[in-house]
């Protein structure tokens, strides 16, 4: 019994000694952590005071507030860039005493060349000058810089790029117009700025999680991951953790604007700021198309309209009779990015040619025209890959590529097209779809996202277009459209054109100004 007590007493002494040892080791670490945290806090406060001092000095010199847009690819030709230029035009007209800045990562161009590009591509001219801040490290947000953990790498890279932008110019209001949510806390908490964001597409979404969980191979889910259950499970965990961080960053925004019902649902689920979030449909240049007569309308008006269009576009053809309607063009409008799924368009077009054969109205009467912008070398390489696919499928003689075309050429192609083709899965909105509808082109869009929920929807009970989601369904839908009677085509075109008024530049500018008024007043 005594031996048992001595053993118990010895064990108690050892346990106490162990606890004292751990305590002696832990407490210095705790004190060191608190000291480092305090130093970090003081450093952040010092940075904030320094940046605010720079803004105060700048306002004293310029005499007014400044609004800055973060748009590293402002010289590109996509729908996001149209949002940028229309936003600037609306704010300039509304607030004459405010100066405007655009952070861009474009190289080899001047500010004047960027503005001229906006005029040619979008028919937009700003009423006042804008200052461009050229960032040197745009490569930090390039997907090609991060072969693995691309979302995380680009997001961290955007924070460094945002810091470069903030130290170059400290605005009063910061607007992220490209979806780099991780820049928002930097400008809000370090720069002391009011912040707003226009979200075209959530960086991560529940749909992306579903793709990984169901192990479906897509452009953002490699085959070797989709085939491996362990890697798929790890990627789900990665996406969930990233979604949490993305939600925290996005919730810093004072005003959140989203471009569609589909985007709204995902942003509300991730950012959880319903009182600060609203739908602002992106601006679509529908006014330029609305005065053009639809094919099949009164012949006299049609003749006059085509003559006027020919003069406007500088066409050598006079009037309606100069346009070759024996050849049906199927036009796709969209940047050459992987998510646009141009290979699906080419494969579906090949199946359509197989269905139509070589007879009248067959192969020689059909042409696929792919119109889009190339932002960088990756996009240019993707175009080369698509050209190779056309040769592989034997359709290279029936497919045309039009890169970075000016607005007038885009307008001419859409007006002459029979079908407007769109194949992006869960497209956040689909400006190209709206432009096709306004131009009198019958739309065939992907059965998901913005086209399904907001655009290709019945208007006053009338059909406005077609939806598909596979090579076979696209080929079948194109064959159906080509076989429609002229009166049936005209009815769809009229309904589609009437429905696009809610996506005009004027509607966008009114909604954008209403959303940002609380920040600028």
mmCIF file of N, CA and C in Angstrom, residues 11-107:
data_model
loop_
_atom_site.group_PDB
_atom_site.id
_atom_site.type_symbol
_atom_site.label_atom_id
_atom_site.label_comp_id
_atom_site.label_asym_id
_atom_site.label_seq_id
_atom_site.Cartn_x
_atom_site.Cartn_y
_atom_site.Cartn_z
ATOM 1 N N UNK A 11 4.399 10.088 -9.517
ATOM 2 C CA UNK A 11 3.707 10.427 -10.771
ATOM 3 C C UNK A 11 3.169 11.851 -10.732
ATOM 4 N N UNK A 12 2.635 12.263 -9.564
ATOM 5 C CA UNK A 12 2.101 13.614 -9.418
ATOM 6 C C UNK A 12 3.198 14.648 -9.579
ATOM 7 N N UNK A 13 4.377 14.354 -8.997
ATOM 8 C CA UNK A 13 5.500 15.286 -9.134
ATOM 9 C C UNK A 13 5.931 15.414 -10.595
ATOM 10 N N UNK A 14 5.987 14.282 -11.316
ATOM 11 C CA UNK A 14 6.375 14.322 -12.729
ATOM 12 C C UNK A 14 5.379 15.109 -13.557
ATOM 13 N N UNK A 15 4.084 14.923 -13.267
ATOM 14 C CA UNK A 15 3.053 15.643 -14.018
ATOM 15 C C UNK A 15 3.151 17.139 -13.776
ATOM 16 N N UNK A 16 3.387 17.511 -12.503
ATOM 17 C CA UNK A 16 3.518 18.936 -12.177
ATOM 18 C C UNK A 16 4.738 19.536 -12.852
ATOM 19 N N UNK A 17 5.841 18.793 -12.853
ATOM 20 C CA UNK A 17 7.041 19.290 -13.520
ATOM 21 C C UNK A 17 6.805 19.474 -15.023
ATOM 22 N N UNK A 18 6.070 18.518 -15.606
ATOM 23 C CA UNK A 18 5.765 18.632 -17.034
ATOM 24 C C UNK A 18 4.926 19.863 -17.327
ATOM 25 N N UNK A 19 3.922 20.112 -16.496
ATOM 26 C CA UNK A 19 3.066 21.282 -16.687
ATOM 27 C C UNK A 19 3.851 22.575 -16.539
ATOM 28 N N UNK A 20 4.770 22.604 -15.528
ATOM 29 C CA UNK A 20 5.597 23.797 -15.369
ATOM 30 C C UNK A 20 6.478 24.024 -16.597
ATOM 31 N N UNK A 21 7.031 22.926 -17.151
ATOM 32 C CA UNK A 21 7.868 23.046 -18.342
ATOM 33 C C UNK A 21 7.074 23.589 -19.535
ATOM 34 N N UNK A 22 5.875 23.008 -19.737
ATOM 35 C CA UNK A 22 5.038 23.485 -20.839
ATOM 36 C C UNK A 22 4.652 24.945 -20.646
ATOM 37 N N UNK A 23 4.312 25.299 -19.420
ATOM 38 C CA UNK A 23 3.927 26.684 -19.137
ATOM 39 C C UNK A 23 5.083 27.632 -19.414
ATOM 40 N N UNK A 24 6.292 27.211 -19.027
ATOM 41 C CA UNK A 24 7.467 28.065 -19.245
ATOM 42 C C UNK A 24 7.775 28.223 -20.730
ATOM 43 N N UNK A 25 7.368 27.228 -21.530
ATOM 44 C CA UNK A 25 7.585 27.327 -22.975
ATOM 45 C C UNK A 25 6.466 28.098 -23.672
ATOM 46 N N UNK A 26 5.231 27.882 -23.216
ATOM 47 C CA UNK A 26 4.082 28.485 -23.896
ATOM 48 C C UNK A 26 3.997 29.975 -23.628
ATOM 49 N N UNK A 27 4.196 30.389 -22.408
ATOM 50 C CA UNK A 27 3.985 31.795 -22.066
ATOM 51 C C UNK A 27 4.872 32.743 -22.864
ATOM 52 N N UNK A 28 6.165 32.427 -23.056
ATOM 53 C CA UNK A 28 6.956 33.330 -23.921
ATOM 54 C C UNK A 28 6.414 33.405 -25.342
ATOM 55 N N UNK A 29 5.903 32.264 -25.829
ATOM 56 C CA UNK A 29 5.316 32.277 -27.183
ATOM 57 C C UNK A 29 4.073 33.151 -27.230
ATOM 58 N N UNK A 30 3.264 33.070 -26.162
ATOM 59 C CA UNK A 30 2.062 33.903 -26.101
ATOM 60 C C UNK A 30 2.429 35.373 -26.071
ATOM 61 N N UNK A 31 3.397 35.732 -25.213
ATOM 62 C CA UNK A 31 3.826 37.121 -25.133
ATOM 63 C C UNK A 31 4.407 37.606 -26.470
ATOM 64 N N UNK A 32 5.204 36.719 -27.105
ATOM 65 C CA UNK A 32 5.788 37.084 -28.396
ATOM 66 C C UNK A 32 4.701 37.287 -29.450
ATOM 67 N N UNK A 33 3.693 36.417 -29.457
ATOM 68 C CA UNK A 33 2.597 36.545 -30.422
ATOM 69 C C UNK A 33 1.833 37.839 -30.201
ATOM 70 N N UNK A 34 1.560 38.165 -28.926
ATOM 71 C CA UNK A 34 0.855 39.413 -28.635
ATOM 72 C C UNK A 34 1.676 40.618 -29.063
ATOM 73 N N UNK A 35 2.981 40.556 -28.834
ATOM 74 C CA UNK A 35 3.843 41.670 -29.230
ATOM 75 C C UNK A 35 3.877 41.840 -30.743
ATOM 76 N N UNK A 36 3.992 40.706 -31.461
ATOM 77 C CA UNK A 36 4.000 40.776 -32.925
ATOM 78 C C UNK A 36 2.663 41.282 -33.463
ATOM 79 N N UNK A 37 1.549 40.811 -32.840
ATOM 80 C CA UNK A 37 0.229 41.279 -33.272
ATOM 81 C C UNK A 37 0.087 42.777 -33.050
ATOM 82 N N UNK A 38 0.607 43.251 -31.918
ATOM 83 C CA UNK A 38 0.542 44.683 -31.639
ATOM 84 C C UNK A 38 1.376 45.478 -32.639
ATOM 85 N N UNK A 39 2.573 44.965 -32.944
ATOM 86 C CA UNK A 39 3.418 45.636 -33.935
ATOM 87 C C UNK A 39 2.758 45.661 -35.311
ATOM 88 N N UNK A 40 2.118 44.535 -35.682
ATOM 89 C CA UNK A 40 1.418 44.477 -36.965
ATOM 90 C C UNK A 40 0.275 45.476 -37.002
ATOM 91 N N UNK A 41 -0.470 45.558 -35.902
ATOM 92 C CA UNK A 41 -1.577 46.510 -35.835
ATOM 93 C C UNK A 41 -1.078 47.938 -35.963
ATOM 94 N N UNK A 42 0.013 48.248 -35.260
ATOM 95 C CA UNK A 42 0.577 49.594 -35.342
ATOM 96 C C UNK A 42 1.068 49.897 -36.753
ATOM 97 N N UNK A 43 1.673 48.868 -37.394
ATOM 98 C CA UNK A 43 2.137 49.069 -38.772
ATOM 99 C C UNK A 43 0.972 49.337 -39.710
ATOM 100 N N UNK A 44 -0.128 48.588 -39.548
ATOM 101 C CA UNK A 44 -1.303 48.797 -40.400
ATOM 102 C C UNK A 44 -1.913 50.169 -40.160
ATOM 103 N N UNK A 45 -1.978 50.576 -38.891
ATOM 104 C CA UNK A 45 -2.502 51.913 -38.590
ATOM 105 C C UNK A 45 -1.602 52.991 -39.192
ATOM 106 N N UNK A 46 -0.277 52.759 -39.123
ATOM 107 C CA UNK A 46 0.642 53.712 -39.737
ATOM 108 C C UNK A 46 0.459 53.804 -41.241
ATOM 109 N N UNK A 47 0.279 52.647 -41.898
ATOM 110 C CA UNK A 47 0.033 52.643 -43.340
ATOM 111 C C UNK A 47 -1.271 53.367 -43.675
ATOM 112 N N UNK A 48 -2.297 53.118 -42.884
ATOM 113 C CA UNK A 48 -3.589 53.765 -43.133
ATOM 114 C C UNK A 48 -3.466 55.283 -43.010
ATOM 115 N N UNK A 49 -2.753 55.747 -41.948
ATOM 116 C CA UNK A 49 -2.586 57.192 -41.769
ATOM 117 C C UNK A 49 -1.773 57.790 -42.906
ATOM 118 N N UNK A 50 -0.755 57.052 -43.363
ATOM 119 C CA UNK A 50 0.073 57.548 -44.477
ATOM 120 C C UNK A 50 -0.743 57.673 -45.756
ATOM 121 N N UNK A 51 -1.547 56.649 -46.046
ATOM 122 C CA UNK A 51 -2.358 56.673 -47.258
ATOM 123 C C UNK A 51 -3.427 57.750 -47.193
ATOM 124 N N UNK A 52 -4.052 57.909 -46.030
ATOM 125 C CA UNK A 52 -5.068 58.950 -45.910
ATOM 126 C C UNK A 52 -4.444 60.338 -46.015
ATOM 127 N N UNK A 53 -3.205 60.464 -45.519
ATOM 128 C CA UNK A 53 -2.509 61.734 -45.680
ATOM 129 C C UNK A 53 -2.253 62.058 -47.142
ATOM 130 N N UNK A 54 -1.919 61.046 -47.930
ATOM 131 C CA UNK A 54 -1.713 61.253 -49.358
ATOM 132 C C UNK A 54 -3.021 61.673 -50.032
ATOM 133 N N UNK A 55 -4.146 61.057 -49.622
ATOM 134 C CA UNK A 55 -5.416 61.450 -50.220
ATOM 135 C C UNK A 55 -5.775 62.888 -49.840
ATOM 136 N N UNK A 56 -5.541 63.266 -48.590
ATOM 137 C CA UNK A 56 -5.832 64.632 -48.161
ATOM 138 C C UNK A 56 -5.000 65.635 -48.941
ATOM 139 N N UNK A 57 -3.726 65.307 -49.146
ATOM 140 C CA UNK A 57 -2.860 66.197 -49.910
ATOM 141 C C UNK A 57 -3.330 66.312 -51.355
ATOM 142 N N UNK A 58 -3.727 65.193 -51.934
ATOM 143 C CA UNK A 58 -4.198 65.220 -53.315
ATOM 144 C C UNK A 58 -5.488 66.023 -53.454
ATOM 145 N N UNK A 59 -6.394 65.872 -52.492
ATOM 146 C CA UNK A 59 -7.652 66.625 -52.558
ATOM 147 C C UNK A 59 -7.408 68.115 -52.380
ATOM 148 N N UNK A 60 -6.416 68.467 -51.563
ATOM 149 C CA UNK A 60 -6.107 69.887 -51.383
ATOM 150 C C UNK A 60 -5.601 70.503 -52.680
ATOM 151 N N UNK A 61 -4.881 69.711 -53.480
ATOM 152 C CA UNK A 61 -4.356 70.220 -54.745
ATOM 153 C C UNK A 61 -5.422 70.247 -55.835
ATOM 154 N N UNK A 62 -6.232 69.164 -55.913
ATOM 155 C CA UNK A 62 -7.200 69.046 -57.001
ATOM 156 C C UNK A 62 -8.546 69.679 -56.653
ATOM 157 N N UNK A 63 -8.839 69.799 -55.369
ATOM 158 C CA UNK A 63 -10.059 70.475 -54.956
ATOM 159 C C UNK A 63 -11.328 69.665 -55.083
ATOM 160 N N UNK A 64 -11.241 68.339 -55.231
ATOM 161 C CA UNK A 64 -12.453 67.528 -55.350
ATOM 162 C C UNK A 64 -12.161 66.062 -55.133
ATOM 163 N N UNK A 65 -13.207 65.279 -54.965
ATOM 164 C CA UNK A 65 -13.035 63.841 -54.748
ATOM 165 C C UNK A 65 -12.677 63.120 -56.050
ATOM 166 N N UNK A 66 -12.217 61.876 -55.882
ATOM 167 C CA UNK A 66 -11.826 61.071 -57.043
ATOM 168 C C UNK A 66 -12.423 59.679 -56.913
ATOM 169 N N UNK A 67 -12.838 59.152 -58.058
ATOM 170 C CA UNK A 67 -13.369 57.790 -58.146
ATOM 171 C C UNK A 67 -12.406 56.973 -58.996
ATOM 172 N N UNK A 68 -12.018 55.793 -58.503
ATOM 173 C CA UNK A 68 -11.074 54.945 -59.233
ATOM 174 C C UNK A 68 -11.713 53.591 -59.535
ATOM 175 N N UNK A 69 -11.558 53.145 -60.771
ATOM 176 C CA UNK A 69 -12.045 51.833 -61.207
ATOM 177 C C UNK A 69 -10.850 50.892 -61.338
ATOM 178 N N UNK A 70 -10.969 49.700 -60.775
ATOM 179 C CA UNK A 70 -9.929 48.685 -60.883
ATOM 180 C C UNK A 70 -10.319 47.750 -62.013
ATOM 181 N N UNK A 71 -9.605 47.892 -63.154
ATOM 182 C CA UNK A 71 -9.954 47.112 -64.344
ATOM 183 C C UNK A 71 -8.670 46.788 -65.101
ATOM 184 N N UNK A 72 -7.920 45.762 -64.656
ATOM 185 C CA UNK A 72 -6.610 45.474 -65.252
ATOM 186 C C UNK A 72 -6.632 45.181 -66.743
ATOM 187 N N UNK A 73 -7.803 44.827 -67.299
ATOM 188 C CA UNK A 73 -7.885 44.494 -68.729
ATOM 189 C C UNK A 73 -8.805 45.475 -69.451
ATOM 190 N N UNK A 74 -8.658 46.757 -69.186
ATOM 191 C CA UNK A 74 -9.618 47.727 -69.722
ATOM 192 C C UNK A 74 -9.497 47.890 -71.235
ATOM 193 N N UNK A 75 -8.421 47.422 -71.851
ATOM 194 C CA UNK A 75 -8.275 47.548 -73.301
ATOM 195 C C UNK A 75 -8.824 46.333 -74.042
ATOM 196 N N UNK A 76 -9.435 45.402 -73.310
ATOM 197 C CA UNK A 76 -10.059 44.247 -73.957
ATOM 198 C C UNK A 76 -11.399 44.666 -74.558
ATOM 199 N N UNK A 77 -12.024 43.756 -75.271
ATOM 200 C CA UNK A 77 -13.239 44.119 -76.000
ATOM 201 C C UNK A 77 -14.466 43.363 -75.547
ATOM 202 N N UNK A 78 -14.545 42.969 -74.278
ATOM 203 C CA UNK A 78 -15.672 42.181 -73.802
ATOM 204 C C UNK A 78 -16.751 43.005 -73.128
ATOM 205 N N UNK A 79 -17.763 42.287 -72.629
ATOM 206 C CA UNK A 79 -18.876 42.961 -71.968
ATOM 207 C C UNK A 79 -18.467 43.677 -70.698
ATOM 208 N N UNK A 80 -17.466 43.156 -69.992
ATOM 209 C CA UNK A 80 -16.997 43.828 -68.786
ATOM 210 C C UNK A 80 -16.432 45.202 -69.076
ATOM 211 N N UNK A 81 -15.782 45.338 -70.224
ATOM 212 C CA UNK A 81 -15.228 46.636 -70.598
ATOM 213 C C UNK A 81 -16.330 47.617 -70.987
ATOM 214 N N UNK A 82 -17.403 47.124 -71.597
ATOM 215 C CA UNK A 82 -18.537 48.004 -71.884
ATOM 216 C C UNK A 82 -19.136 48.540 -70.582
ATOM 217 N N UNK A 83 -19.224 47.693 -69.558
ATOM 218 C CA UNK A 83 -19.703 48.145 -68.249
ATOM 219 C C UNK A 83 -18.812 49.269 -67.723
ATOM 220 N N UNK A 84 -17.501 49.109 -67.843
ATOM 221 C CA UNK A 84 -16.561 50.127 -67.370
ATOM 222 C C UNK A 84 -16.808 51.467 -68.041
ATOM 223 N N UNK A 85 -16.855 51.470 -69.374
ATOM 224 C CA UNK A 85 -16.954 52.746 -70.088
ATOM 225 C C UNK A 85 -18.328 53.391 -69.900
ATOM 226 N N UNK A 86 -19.378 52.596 -69.845
ATOM 227 C CA UNK A 86 -20.707 53.173 -69.603
ATOM 228 C C UNK A 86 -20.816 53.718 -68.179
ATOM 229 N N UNK A 87 -20.184 53.039 -67.224
ATOM 230 C CA UNK A 87 -20.182 53.534 -65.844
ATOM 231 C C UNK A 87 -19.472 54.881 -65.761
ATOM 232 N N UNK A 88 -18.314 54.961 -66.393
ATOM 233 C CA UNK A 88 -17.577 56.227 -66.381
ATOM 234 C C UNK A 88 -18.373 57.344 -67.052
ATOM 235 N N UNK A 89 -18.986 57.046 -68.184
ATOM 236 C CA UNK A 89 -19.766 58.069 -68.886
ATOM 237 C C UNK A 89 -20.923 58.566 -68.030
ATOM 238 N N UNK A 90 -21.619 57.656 -67.365
ATOM 239 C CA UNK A 90 -22.748 58.041 -66.527
ATOM 240 C C UNK A 90 -22.299 58.902 -65.346
ATOM 241 N N UNK A 91 -21.218 58.502 -64.679
ATOM 242 C CA UNK A 91 -20.743 59.260 -63.522
ATOM 243 C C UNK A 91 -20.199 60.623 -63.933
ATOM 244 N N UNK A 92 -19.507 60.688 -65.072
ATOM 245 C CA UNK A 92 -18.977 61.974 -65.534
ATOM 246 C C UNK A 92 -20.088 62.964 -65.828
ATOM 247 N N UNK A 93 -21.154 62.480 -66.447
ATOM 248 C CA UNK A 93 -22.275 63.370 -66.760
ATOM 249 C C UNK A 93 -23.012 63.806 -65.497
ATOM 250 N N UNK A 94 -23.059 62.947 -64.501
ATOM 251 C CA UNK A 94 -23.819 63.233 -63.279
ATOM 252 C C UNK A 94 -23.007 64.068 -62.285
ATOM 253 N N UNK A 95 -21.700 63.859 -62.184
ATOM 254 C CA UNK A 95 -20.880 64.513 -61.170
ATOM 255 C C UNK A 95 -19.723 65.267 -61.841
ATOM 256 N N UNK A 96 -19.956 66.509 -62.249
ATOM 257 C CA UNK A 96 -18.930 67.267 -62.990
ATOM 258 C C UNK A 96 -17.705 67.631 -62.159
ATOM 259 N N UNK A 97 -17.809 67.629 -60.834
ATOM 260 C CA UNK A 97 -16.687 68.047 -59.994
ATOM 261 C C UNK A 97 -15.845 66.872 -59.502
ATOM 262 N N UNK A 98 -16.134 65.682 -59.964
ATOM 263 C CA UNK A 98 -15.405 64.488 -59.539
ATOM 264 C C UNK A 98 -14.410 64.106 -60.631
ATOM 265 N N UNK A 99 -13.196 63.760 -60.226
ATOM 266 C CA UNK A 99 -12.204 63.267 -61.185
ATOM 267 C C UNK A 99 -12.214 61.740 -61.195
ATOM 268 N N UNK A 100 -11.738 61.160 -62.291
ATOM 269 C CA UNK A 100 -11.855 59.711 -62.480
ATOM 270 C C UNK A 100 -10.525 59.104 -62.891
ATOM 271 N N UNK A 101 -10.298 57.906 -62.351
ATOM 272 C CA UNK A 101 -9.047 57.186 -62.572
ATOM 273 C C UNK A 101 -9.385 55.740 -62.923
ATOM 274 N N UNK A 102 -8.596 55.137 -63.809
ATOM 275 C CA UNK A 102 -8.723 53.715 -64.131
ATOM 276 C C UNK A 102 -7.380 53.050 -63.889
ATOM 277 N N UNK A 103 -7.367 52.049 -63.001
ATOM 278 C CA UNK A 103 -6.169 51.224 -62.823
ATOM 279 C C UNK A 103 -6.176 50.144 -63.899
ATOM 280 N N UNK A 104 -5.147 50.112 -64.729
ATOM 281 C CA UNK A 104 -5.089 49.121 -65.789
ATOM 282 C C UNK A 104 -3.710 48.468 -65.834
ATOM 283 N N UNK A 105 -3.695 47.231 -66.278
ATOM 284 C CA UNK A 105 -2.431 46.526 -66.433
ATOM 285 C C UNK A 105 -2.000 46.398 -67.874
ATOM 286 N N UNK A 106 -2.689 47.081 -68.787
ATOM 287 C CA UNK A 106 -2.352 46.994 -70.214
ATOM 288 C C UNK A 106 -0.997 47.646 -70.482
ATOM 289 N N UNK A 107 -0.242 46.998 -71.346
ATOM 290 C CA UNK A 107 1.086 47.494 -71.680
ATOM 291 C C UNK A 107 1.178 47.749 -73.184
#
